[in-house]
Coordinates of C-alpha atoms and ligand atoms in Angstrom, one line a residue:
X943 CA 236.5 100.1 226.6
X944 CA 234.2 101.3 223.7
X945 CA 235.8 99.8 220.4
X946 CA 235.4 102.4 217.5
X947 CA 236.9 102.5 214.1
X948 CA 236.7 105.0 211.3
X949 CA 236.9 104.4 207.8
X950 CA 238.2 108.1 206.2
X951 CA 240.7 110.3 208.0
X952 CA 239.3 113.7 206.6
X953 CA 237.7 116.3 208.8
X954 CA 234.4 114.0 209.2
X955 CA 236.9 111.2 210.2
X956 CA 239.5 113.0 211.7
X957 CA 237.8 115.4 213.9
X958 CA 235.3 112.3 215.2
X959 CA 238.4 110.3 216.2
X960 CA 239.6 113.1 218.6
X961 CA 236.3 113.0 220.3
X962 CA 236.2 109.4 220.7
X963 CA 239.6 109.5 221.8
X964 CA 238.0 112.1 224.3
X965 CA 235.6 110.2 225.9
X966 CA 237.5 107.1 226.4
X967 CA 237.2 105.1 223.0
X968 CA 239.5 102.9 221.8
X969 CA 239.7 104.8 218.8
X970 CA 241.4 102.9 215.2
X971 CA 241.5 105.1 212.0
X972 CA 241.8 103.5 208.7
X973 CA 243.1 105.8 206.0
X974 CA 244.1 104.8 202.4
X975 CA 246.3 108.0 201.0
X976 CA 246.6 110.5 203.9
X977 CA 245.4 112.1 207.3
X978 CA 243.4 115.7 206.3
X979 CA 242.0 113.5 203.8
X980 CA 240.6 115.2 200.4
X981 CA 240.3 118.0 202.5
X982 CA 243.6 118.6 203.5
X983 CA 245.6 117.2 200.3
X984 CA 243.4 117.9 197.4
X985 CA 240.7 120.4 198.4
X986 CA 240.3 123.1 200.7
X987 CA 243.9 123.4 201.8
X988 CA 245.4 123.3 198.4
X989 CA 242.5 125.5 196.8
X990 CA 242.9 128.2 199.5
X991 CA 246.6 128.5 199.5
X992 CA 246.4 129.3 195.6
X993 CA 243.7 131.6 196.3
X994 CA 245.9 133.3 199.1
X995 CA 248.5 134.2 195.7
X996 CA 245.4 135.0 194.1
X997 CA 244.3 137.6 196.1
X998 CA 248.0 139.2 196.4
X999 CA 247.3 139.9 192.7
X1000 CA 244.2 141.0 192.7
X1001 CA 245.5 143.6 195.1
X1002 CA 248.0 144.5 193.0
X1003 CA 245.5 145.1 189.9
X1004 CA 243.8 147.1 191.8
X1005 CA 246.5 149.2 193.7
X1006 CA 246.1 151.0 190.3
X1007 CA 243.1 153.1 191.6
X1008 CA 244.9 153.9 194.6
X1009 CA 247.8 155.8 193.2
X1010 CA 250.2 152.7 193.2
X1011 CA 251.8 151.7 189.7
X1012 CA 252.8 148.1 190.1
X1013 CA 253.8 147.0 187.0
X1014 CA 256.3 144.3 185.9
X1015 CA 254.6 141.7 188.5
X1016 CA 254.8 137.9 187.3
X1017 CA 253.4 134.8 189.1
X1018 CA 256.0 131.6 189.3
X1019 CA 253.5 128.7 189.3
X1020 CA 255.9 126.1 189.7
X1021 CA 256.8 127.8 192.9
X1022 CA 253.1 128.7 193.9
X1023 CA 252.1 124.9 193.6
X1024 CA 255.2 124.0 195.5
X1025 CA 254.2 125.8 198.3
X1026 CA 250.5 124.9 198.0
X1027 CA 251.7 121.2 198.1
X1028 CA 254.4 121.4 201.0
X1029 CA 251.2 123.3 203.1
X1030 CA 248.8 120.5 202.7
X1031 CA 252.0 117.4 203.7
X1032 CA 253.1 119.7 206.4
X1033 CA 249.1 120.3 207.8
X1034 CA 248.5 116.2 207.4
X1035 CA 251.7 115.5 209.3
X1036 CA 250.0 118.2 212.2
X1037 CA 247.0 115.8 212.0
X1038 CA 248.5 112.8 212.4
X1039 CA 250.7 113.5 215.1
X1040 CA 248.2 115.1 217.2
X1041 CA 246.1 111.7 216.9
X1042 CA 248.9 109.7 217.7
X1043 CA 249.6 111.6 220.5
X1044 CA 245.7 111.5 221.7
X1045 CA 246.4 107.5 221.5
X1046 CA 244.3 106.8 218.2
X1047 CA 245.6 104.3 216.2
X1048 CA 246.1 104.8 212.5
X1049 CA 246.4 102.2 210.2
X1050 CA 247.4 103.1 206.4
X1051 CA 245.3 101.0 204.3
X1052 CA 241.6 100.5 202.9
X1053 CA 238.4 99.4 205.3
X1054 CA 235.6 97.8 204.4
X1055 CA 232.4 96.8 206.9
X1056 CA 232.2 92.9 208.1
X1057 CA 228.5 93.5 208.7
X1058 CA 227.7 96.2 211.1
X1059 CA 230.4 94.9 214.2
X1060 CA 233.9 94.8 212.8
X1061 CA 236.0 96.1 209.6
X1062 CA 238.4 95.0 207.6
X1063 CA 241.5 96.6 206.6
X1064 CA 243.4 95.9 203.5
X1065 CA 246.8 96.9 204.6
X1066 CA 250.6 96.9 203.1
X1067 CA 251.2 94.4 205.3
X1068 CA 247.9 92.1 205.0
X1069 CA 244.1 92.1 205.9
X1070 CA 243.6 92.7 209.4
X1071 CA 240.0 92.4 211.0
X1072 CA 238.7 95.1 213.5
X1073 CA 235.9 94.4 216.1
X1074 CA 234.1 97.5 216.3
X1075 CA 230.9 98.4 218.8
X1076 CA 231.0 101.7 216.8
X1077 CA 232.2 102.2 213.6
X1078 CA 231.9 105.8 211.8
X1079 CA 232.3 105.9 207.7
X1080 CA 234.0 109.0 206.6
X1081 CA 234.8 108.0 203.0
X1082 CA 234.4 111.2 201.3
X1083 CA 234.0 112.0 197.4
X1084 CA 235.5 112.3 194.5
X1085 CA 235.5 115.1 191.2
X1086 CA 232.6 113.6 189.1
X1087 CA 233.9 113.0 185.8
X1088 CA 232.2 113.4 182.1
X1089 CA 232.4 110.1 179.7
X1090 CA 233.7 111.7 177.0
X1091 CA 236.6 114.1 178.8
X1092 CA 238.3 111.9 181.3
X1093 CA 241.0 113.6 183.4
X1094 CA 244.7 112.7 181.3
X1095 CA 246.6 114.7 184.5
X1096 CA 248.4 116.9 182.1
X1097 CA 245.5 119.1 180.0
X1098 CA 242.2 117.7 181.1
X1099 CA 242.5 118.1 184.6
X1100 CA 240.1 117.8 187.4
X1101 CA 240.5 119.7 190.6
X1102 CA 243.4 117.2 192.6
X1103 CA 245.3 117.7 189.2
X1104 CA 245.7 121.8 188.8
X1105 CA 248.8 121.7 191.4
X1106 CA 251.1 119.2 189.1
X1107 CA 251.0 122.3 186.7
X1108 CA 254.4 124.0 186.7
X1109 CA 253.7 127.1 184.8
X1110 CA 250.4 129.2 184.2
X1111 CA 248.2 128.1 180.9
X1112 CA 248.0 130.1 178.5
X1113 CA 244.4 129.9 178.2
X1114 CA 242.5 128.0 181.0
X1115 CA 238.5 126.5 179.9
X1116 CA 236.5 125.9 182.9
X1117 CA 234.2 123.4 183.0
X1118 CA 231.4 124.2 185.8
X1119 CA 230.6 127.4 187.5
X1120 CA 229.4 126.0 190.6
X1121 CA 231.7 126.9 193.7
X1122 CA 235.1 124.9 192.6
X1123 CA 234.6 126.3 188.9
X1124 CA 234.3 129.7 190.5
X1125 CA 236.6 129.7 192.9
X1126 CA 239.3 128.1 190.4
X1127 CA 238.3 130.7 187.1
X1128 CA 238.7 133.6 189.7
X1129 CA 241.8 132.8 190.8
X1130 CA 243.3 131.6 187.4
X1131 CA 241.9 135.0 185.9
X1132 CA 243.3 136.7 189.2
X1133 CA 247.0 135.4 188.2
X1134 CA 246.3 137.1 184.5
X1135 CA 245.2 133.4 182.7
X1136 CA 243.0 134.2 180.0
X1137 CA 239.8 132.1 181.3
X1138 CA 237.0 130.9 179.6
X1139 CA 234.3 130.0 182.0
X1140 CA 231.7 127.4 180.3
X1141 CA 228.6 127.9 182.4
X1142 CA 225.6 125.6 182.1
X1143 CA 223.1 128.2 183.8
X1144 CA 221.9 132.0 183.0
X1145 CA 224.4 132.9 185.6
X1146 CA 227.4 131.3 187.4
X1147 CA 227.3 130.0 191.0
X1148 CA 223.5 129.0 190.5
X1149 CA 223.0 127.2 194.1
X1150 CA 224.2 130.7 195.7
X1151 CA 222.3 133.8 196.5
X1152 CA 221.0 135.3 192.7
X1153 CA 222.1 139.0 193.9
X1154 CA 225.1 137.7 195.0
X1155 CA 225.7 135.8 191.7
X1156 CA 224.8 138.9 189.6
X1157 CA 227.8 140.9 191.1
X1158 CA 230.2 138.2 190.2
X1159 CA 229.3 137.8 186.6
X1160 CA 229.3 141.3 186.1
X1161 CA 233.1 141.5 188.0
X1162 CA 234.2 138.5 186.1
X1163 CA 232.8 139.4 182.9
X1164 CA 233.8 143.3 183.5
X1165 CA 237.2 142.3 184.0
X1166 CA 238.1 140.5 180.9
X1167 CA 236.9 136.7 181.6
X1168 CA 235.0 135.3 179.0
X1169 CA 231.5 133.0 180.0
X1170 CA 229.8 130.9 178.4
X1171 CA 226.5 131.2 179.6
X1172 CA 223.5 128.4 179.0
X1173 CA 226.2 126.2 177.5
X1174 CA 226.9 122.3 178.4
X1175 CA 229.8 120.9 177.7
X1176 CA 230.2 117.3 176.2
X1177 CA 233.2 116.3 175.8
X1178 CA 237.1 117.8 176.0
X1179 CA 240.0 116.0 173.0
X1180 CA 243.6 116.9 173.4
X1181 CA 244.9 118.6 170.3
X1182 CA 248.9 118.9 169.7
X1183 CA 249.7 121.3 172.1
X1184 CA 246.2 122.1 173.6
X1185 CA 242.3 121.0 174.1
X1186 CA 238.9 121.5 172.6
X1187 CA 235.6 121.5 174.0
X1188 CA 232.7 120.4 172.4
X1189 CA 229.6 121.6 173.4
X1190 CA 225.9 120.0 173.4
X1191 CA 225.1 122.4 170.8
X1192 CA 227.9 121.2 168.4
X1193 CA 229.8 124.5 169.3
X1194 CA 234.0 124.2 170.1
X1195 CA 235.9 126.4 172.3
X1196 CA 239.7 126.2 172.2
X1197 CA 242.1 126.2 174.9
X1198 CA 245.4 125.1 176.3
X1199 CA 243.8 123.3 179.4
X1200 CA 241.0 122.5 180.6
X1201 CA 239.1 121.9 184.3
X1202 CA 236.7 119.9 184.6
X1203 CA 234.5 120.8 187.7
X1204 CA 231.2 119.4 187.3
X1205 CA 230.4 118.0 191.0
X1206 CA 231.4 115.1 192.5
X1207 CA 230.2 111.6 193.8
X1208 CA 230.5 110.2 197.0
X1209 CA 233.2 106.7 197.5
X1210 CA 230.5 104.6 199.1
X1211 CA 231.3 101.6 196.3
X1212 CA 233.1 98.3 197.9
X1213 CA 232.8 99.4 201.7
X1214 CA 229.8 96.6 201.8
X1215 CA 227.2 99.3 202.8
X1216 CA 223.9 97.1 201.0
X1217 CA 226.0 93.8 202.8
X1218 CA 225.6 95.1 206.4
X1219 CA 222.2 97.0 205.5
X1220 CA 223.1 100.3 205.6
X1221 CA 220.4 102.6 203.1
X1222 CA 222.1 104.6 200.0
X1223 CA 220.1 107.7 198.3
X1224 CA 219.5 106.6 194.5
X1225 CA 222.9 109.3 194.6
X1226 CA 225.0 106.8 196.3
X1227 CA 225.0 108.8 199.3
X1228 CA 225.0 107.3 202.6
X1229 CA 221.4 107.9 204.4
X1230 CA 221.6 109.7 207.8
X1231 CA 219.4 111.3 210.5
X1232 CA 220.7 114.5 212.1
X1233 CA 223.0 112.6 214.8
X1234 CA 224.8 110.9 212.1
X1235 CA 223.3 107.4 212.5
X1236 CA 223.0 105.6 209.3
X1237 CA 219.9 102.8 208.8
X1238 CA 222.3 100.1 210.6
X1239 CA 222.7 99.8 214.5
X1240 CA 226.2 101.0 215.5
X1241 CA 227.2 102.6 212.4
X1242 CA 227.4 106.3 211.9
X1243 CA 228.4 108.3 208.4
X1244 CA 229.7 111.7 208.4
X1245 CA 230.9 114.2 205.9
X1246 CA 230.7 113.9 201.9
X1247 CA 230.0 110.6 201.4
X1248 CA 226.3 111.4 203.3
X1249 CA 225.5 114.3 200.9
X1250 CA 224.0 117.0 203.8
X1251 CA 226.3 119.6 203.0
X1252 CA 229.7 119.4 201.1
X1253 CA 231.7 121.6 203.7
X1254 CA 234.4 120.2 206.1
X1255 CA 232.8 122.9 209.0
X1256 CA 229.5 120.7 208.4
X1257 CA 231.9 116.9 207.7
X1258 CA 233.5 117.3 211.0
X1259 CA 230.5 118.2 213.4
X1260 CA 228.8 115.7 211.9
X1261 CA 231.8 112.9 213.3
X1262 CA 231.8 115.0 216.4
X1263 CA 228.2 114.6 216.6
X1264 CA 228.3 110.9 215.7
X1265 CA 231.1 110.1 218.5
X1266 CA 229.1 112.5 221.3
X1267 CA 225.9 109.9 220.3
X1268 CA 227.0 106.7 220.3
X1269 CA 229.6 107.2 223.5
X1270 CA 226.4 109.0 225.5
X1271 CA 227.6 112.6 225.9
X1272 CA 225.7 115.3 225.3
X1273 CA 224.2 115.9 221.7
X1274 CA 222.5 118.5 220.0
X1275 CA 221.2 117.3 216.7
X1276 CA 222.7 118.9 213.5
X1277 CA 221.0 122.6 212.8
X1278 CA 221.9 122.8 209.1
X1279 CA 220.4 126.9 209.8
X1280 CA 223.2 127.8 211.5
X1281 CA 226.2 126.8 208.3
X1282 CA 228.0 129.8 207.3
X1283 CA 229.9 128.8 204.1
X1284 CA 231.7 131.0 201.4
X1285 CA 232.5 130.9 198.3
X1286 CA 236.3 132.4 197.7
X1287 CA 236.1 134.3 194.7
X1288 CA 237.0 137.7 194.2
X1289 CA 234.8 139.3 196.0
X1290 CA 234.2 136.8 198.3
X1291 CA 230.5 136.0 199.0
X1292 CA 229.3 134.5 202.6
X1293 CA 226.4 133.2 203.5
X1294 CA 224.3 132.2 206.7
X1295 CA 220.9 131.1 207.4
X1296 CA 217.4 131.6 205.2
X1297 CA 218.6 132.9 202.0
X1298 CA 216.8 134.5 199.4
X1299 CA 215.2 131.9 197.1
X1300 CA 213.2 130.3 200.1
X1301 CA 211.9 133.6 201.0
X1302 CA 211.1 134.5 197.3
X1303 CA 209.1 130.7 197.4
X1304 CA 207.7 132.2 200.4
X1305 CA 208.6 129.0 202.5
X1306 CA 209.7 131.6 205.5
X1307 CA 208.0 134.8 205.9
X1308 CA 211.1 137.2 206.2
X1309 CA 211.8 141.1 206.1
X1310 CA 215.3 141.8 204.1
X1311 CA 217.4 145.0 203.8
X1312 CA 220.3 144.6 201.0
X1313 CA 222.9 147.8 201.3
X1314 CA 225.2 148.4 198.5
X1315 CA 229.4 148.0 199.5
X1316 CA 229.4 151.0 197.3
X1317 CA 227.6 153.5 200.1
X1318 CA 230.4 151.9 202.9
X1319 CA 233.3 154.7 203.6
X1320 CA 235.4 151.8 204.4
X1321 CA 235.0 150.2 201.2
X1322 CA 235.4 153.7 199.6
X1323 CA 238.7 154.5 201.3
X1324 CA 240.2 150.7 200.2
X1325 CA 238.5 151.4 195.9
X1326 CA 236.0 148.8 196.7
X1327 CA 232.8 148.5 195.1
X1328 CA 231.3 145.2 194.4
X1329 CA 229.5 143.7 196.9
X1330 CA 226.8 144.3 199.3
X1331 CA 225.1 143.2 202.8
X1332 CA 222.2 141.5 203.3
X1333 CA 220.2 140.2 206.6
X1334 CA 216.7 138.7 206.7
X1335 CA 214.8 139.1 210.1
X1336 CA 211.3 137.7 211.0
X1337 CA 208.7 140.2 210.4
X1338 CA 207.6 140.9 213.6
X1339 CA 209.8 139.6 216.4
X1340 CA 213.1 141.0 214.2
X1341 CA 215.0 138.1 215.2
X1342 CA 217.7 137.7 212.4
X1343 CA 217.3 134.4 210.4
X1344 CA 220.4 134.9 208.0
X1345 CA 222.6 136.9 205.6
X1346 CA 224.6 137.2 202.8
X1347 CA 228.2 139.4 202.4
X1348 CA 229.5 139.8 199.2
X1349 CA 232.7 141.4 199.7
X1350 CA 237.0 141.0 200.1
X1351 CA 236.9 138.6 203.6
X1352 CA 233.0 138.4 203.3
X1353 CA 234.1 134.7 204.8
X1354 CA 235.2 136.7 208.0
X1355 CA 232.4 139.7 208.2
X1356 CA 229.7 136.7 208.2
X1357 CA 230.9 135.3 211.7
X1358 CA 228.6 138.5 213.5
X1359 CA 225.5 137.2 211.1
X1360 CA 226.5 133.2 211.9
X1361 CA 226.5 134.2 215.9
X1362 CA 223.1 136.6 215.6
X1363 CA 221.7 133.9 213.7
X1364 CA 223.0 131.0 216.5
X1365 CA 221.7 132.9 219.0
X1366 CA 218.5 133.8 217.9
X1367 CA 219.6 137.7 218.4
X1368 CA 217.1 140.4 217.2
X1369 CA 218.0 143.6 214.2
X1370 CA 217.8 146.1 217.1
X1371 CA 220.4 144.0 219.3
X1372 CA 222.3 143.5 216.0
X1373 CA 222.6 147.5 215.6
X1374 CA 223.1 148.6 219.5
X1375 CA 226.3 147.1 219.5
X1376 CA 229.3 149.2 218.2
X1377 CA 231.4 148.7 215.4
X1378 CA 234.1 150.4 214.7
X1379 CA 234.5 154.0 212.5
X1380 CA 235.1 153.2 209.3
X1381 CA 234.6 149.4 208.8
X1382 CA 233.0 147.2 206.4
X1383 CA 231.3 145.6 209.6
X1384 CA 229.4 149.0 210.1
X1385 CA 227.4 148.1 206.8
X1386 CA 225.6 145.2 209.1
X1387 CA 224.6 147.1 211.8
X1388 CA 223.3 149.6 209.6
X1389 CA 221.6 147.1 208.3
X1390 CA 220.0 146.5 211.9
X1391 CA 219.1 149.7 211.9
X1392 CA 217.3 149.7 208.2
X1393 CA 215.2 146.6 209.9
X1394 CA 214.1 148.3 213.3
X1395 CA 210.4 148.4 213.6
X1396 CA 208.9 147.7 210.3
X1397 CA 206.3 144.9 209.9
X1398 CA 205.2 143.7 206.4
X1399 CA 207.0 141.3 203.9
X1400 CA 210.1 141.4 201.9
X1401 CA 211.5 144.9 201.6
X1402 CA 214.9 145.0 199.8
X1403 CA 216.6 148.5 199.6
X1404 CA 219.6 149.0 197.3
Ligands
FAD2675 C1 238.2 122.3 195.4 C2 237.4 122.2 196.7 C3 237.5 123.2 197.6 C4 236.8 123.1 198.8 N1 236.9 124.2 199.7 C5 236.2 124.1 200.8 C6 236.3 125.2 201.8 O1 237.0 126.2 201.5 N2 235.7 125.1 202.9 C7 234.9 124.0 203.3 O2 234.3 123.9 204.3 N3 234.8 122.9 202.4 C8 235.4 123.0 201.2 N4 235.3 122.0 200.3 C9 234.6 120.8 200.7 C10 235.4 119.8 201.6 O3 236.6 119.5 200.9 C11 234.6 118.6 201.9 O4 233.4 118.9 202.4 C12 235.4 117.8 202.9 O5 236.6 117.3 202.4 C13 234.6 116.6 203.4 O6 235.3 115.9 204.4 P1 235.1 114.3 204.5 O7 235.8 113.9 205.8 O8 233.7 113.9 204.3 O9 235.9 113.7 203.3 P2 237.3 113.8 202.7 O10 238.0 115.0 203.1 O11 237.1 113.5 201.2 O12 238.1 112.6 203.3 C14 237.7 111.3 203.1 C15 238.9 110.3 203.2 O13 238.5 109.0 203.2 C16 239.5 108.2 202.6 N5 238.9 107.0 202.1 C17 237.9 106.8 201.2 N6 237.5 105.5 201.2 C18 238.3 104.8 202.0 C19 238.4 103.5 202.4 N7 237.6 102.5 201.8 N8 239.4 103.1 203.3 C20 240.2 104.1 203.8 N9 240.1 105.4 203.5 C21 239.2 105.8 202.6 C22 240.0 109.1 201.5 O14 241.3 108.7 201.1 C23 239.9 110.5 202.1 O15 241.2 110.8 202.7 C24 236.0 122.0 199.1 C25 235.9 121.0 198.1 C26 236.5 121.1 196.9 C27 236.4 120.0 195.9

């Protein structure tokens, strides 16, 4: 039997254990806090569930426009993070019961590489050493932190820390508008925190699609949240009962809490990477090639820790990918092309493929059609009107290279531009098939249709 061990039981960890257990492994897991990893406890489970109150309330703010007068509505935060907590125990326990019952063994401690052909694992009850033919490291990342505001758990907070808080602040400073400081000043805002958004760019969400960034300012910004735009912050002091933050231009913004969401940096320290040879980016990311083999024989990375693409979609087909290699199954190489992602703010914004900054650097020669939620009778009917659709095709064979949805459940709509985009499927195909009468859906095939037969370069209608 194959000996394998994993260092990291998040998705990249997780999900490549199952396959290894699959194909006849002798899979051992080695996990220091908790199966799910970040993922599960700390980050995308926790963050989603909040957002899942969030979007009840911005429902209800908006019910306004429909007729519906819902007024007297309060948020219990205490109760909110209670249930956000008891979600992410209950999903680890799901995790680790169904690799128990697959026959991976799970040991609860801290691994470190022996050179590239066993690990060690600190555990409760000693150091025990692991022979491994195939060891995967799925070690993840943590919130980056600033020098001069370190996280004290109760007002300086990074993003693990926001569920310890038992009732809503009274006025929230976010720190980062990337997607965490996005996702966490809309839903804050949603749940009627006054939020100050400190935003080191023109425009928040600056890695995302510019249109698509535009609309949320203007919601945000429209809706009562205050930004900060082209401001860095420096450091964050507790005051009596609150915070400030200084900026690098000497200006102070008060607050009674603060986030701090300014990226994050991957745990590849003491795992004796440099001892068994293993390359690191200048980043401290683990080095990989597109099946997830690092620069050492035998040992695979997966997931944050290697930098491709902070999502747990991308973490755990990475493992997968890894486990498929080194046990000789079947394996097709990572196609980064194909990642949908979104971003859950309020409106949601998806996207797929090419975007539009490496067709505006001309790197792919694309034709784009962009159609306004606003001219949707779907999104009419329900008071919506932020958002749009857009699809890029190749000029001349029409073949649909990618997408972006801003919109409510724009993390859903995307799956029809993540499929045309897997499979290669052209604008006309794309409009043939039916959607249903009214649906926000029917705003991509007419965007098919927009893109049948013209040749030429970017066209963007609005
Ligand atoms: C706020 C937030 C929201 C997010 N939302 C989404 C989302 O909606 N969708 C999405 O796709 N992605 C989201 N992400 C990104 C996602 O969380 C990560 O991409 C994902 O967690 C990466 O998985 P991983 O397996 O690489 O690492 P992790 O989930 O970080 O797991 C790594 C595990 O390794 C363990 N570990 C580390 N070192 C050792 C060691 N030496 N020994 C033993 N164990 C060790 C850690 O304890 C941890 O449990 C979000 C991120 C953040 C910060």
């Amino acid at each position: 039997m194959t000996d394998v061990v994993i260092i990291g039981g998040g998705p990249g960890g997780y999900e490549a254990a199952l396959v290894g257990a699959q194909l006849g492994g002798n899979v051992t897991l080695v996990e220091r806090r908790g199966l799910g990893g970040s993922a599960v406890l700390t980050d995308v489970v926790p963050s989603k569930t909040l957002i899942a109150t969030a979007e009840v309330m911005t429902s209800i703010r908006g019910a306004g426009n429909l007729g519906i007068h819902a007024s007297g509505v309060t948020v219990d935060l205490g109760r909110v993070n209670e249930r956000v907590l008891e979600l992410a125990l209950r999903q680890s326990a799901d995790i680790t019961s169904r690799l128990r019952g697959e026959g991976i063994r799970i040991l609860d401690g801290t691994g470190r590489l022996d050179g590239t052909e066993a690990v060690v694992a600190s555990t409760p009850d000693g150091e025990e050493r692991l022979p491994a033919d195939i060891i995967l490291v799925a070690t993840g990342a943590r919130p980056r932190e600033l020098p001069e505001a370190r996280p004290d758990g109760e007002r300086i907070l990074n993003w693990t820390q926001m569920y310890s808080l038992r009732t809503l602040p009274e006025r929230l400073i976010v720190v980062g508008s990337g997607v965490t400081g996005a996702e966490f000043a809309s839903a804050y805002h949603a749940l009627g925190v006054d939020v100050v958004l400190v935003s080191s760019r023109h425009q928040v969400l600056p890695g995302e699609d510019a249109d698509a960034g535009r609309v949320l300012q203007q919601v945000f910004e429209s809706s009562g949240m205050t930004i900060l735009s082209r401001a860095r912050a420096q450091a964050a002091r507790r005051t009596g009962d609150g915070v400030v933050v200084t900026l690098s231009d000497g200006r102070t913004v008060e607050g009674s809490h603060v986030l701090v969401a300014v990226g994050a940096v991957p745990n590849t320290e003491e795992l004796g990477l440099a001892e068994a040879g293993i390359a690191l980016a200048p980043s401290g990311h683990i080095t990989v090639d597109k099946v997830s083999r690092t620069s050492a024989r035998g040992v695979y990375a997966a997931g944050d820790c290697t930098g491709v693409f902070a999502l747990a979609s991308v973490a755990a087909m990475q493992g997968r990918i890894a486990m498929w290699h080194a046990l000789g199954d079947a394996v097709s190489p990572l196609d980064l092309r194909t990642v949908s992602a979104n971003v859950f703010t309020a409106p949601e914004i998806a996207t797929v493929g090419v975007g539009q900054a490496e067709v505006d650097a001309r790197l792919v020669a694309a034709r784009a059609v962009m159609l306004p939620l606003g001219s949707n009778a779907r999104a009419k009917m329900q008071g919506l009107s932020d958002g749009f659709v857009k699809v890029f095709c190749l000029p001349t064979t029409g073949i649909i290279i990618g997408g972006v949805v801003v919109a409510p459940n724009a993390g859903e709509l995307i799956h029809v531009l993540a499929l045309a985009v897997a499979s290669k499927i052209t604008v006309d195909e794309l409009a043939q098939a039916f959607t249903v009468y009214p649906s926000l859906s029917g705003s991509i095939a007419e965007a098919g249709r927009r893109l049948h037969g013209r040749d030429g370069e970017t066209q963007t209608s609005i």
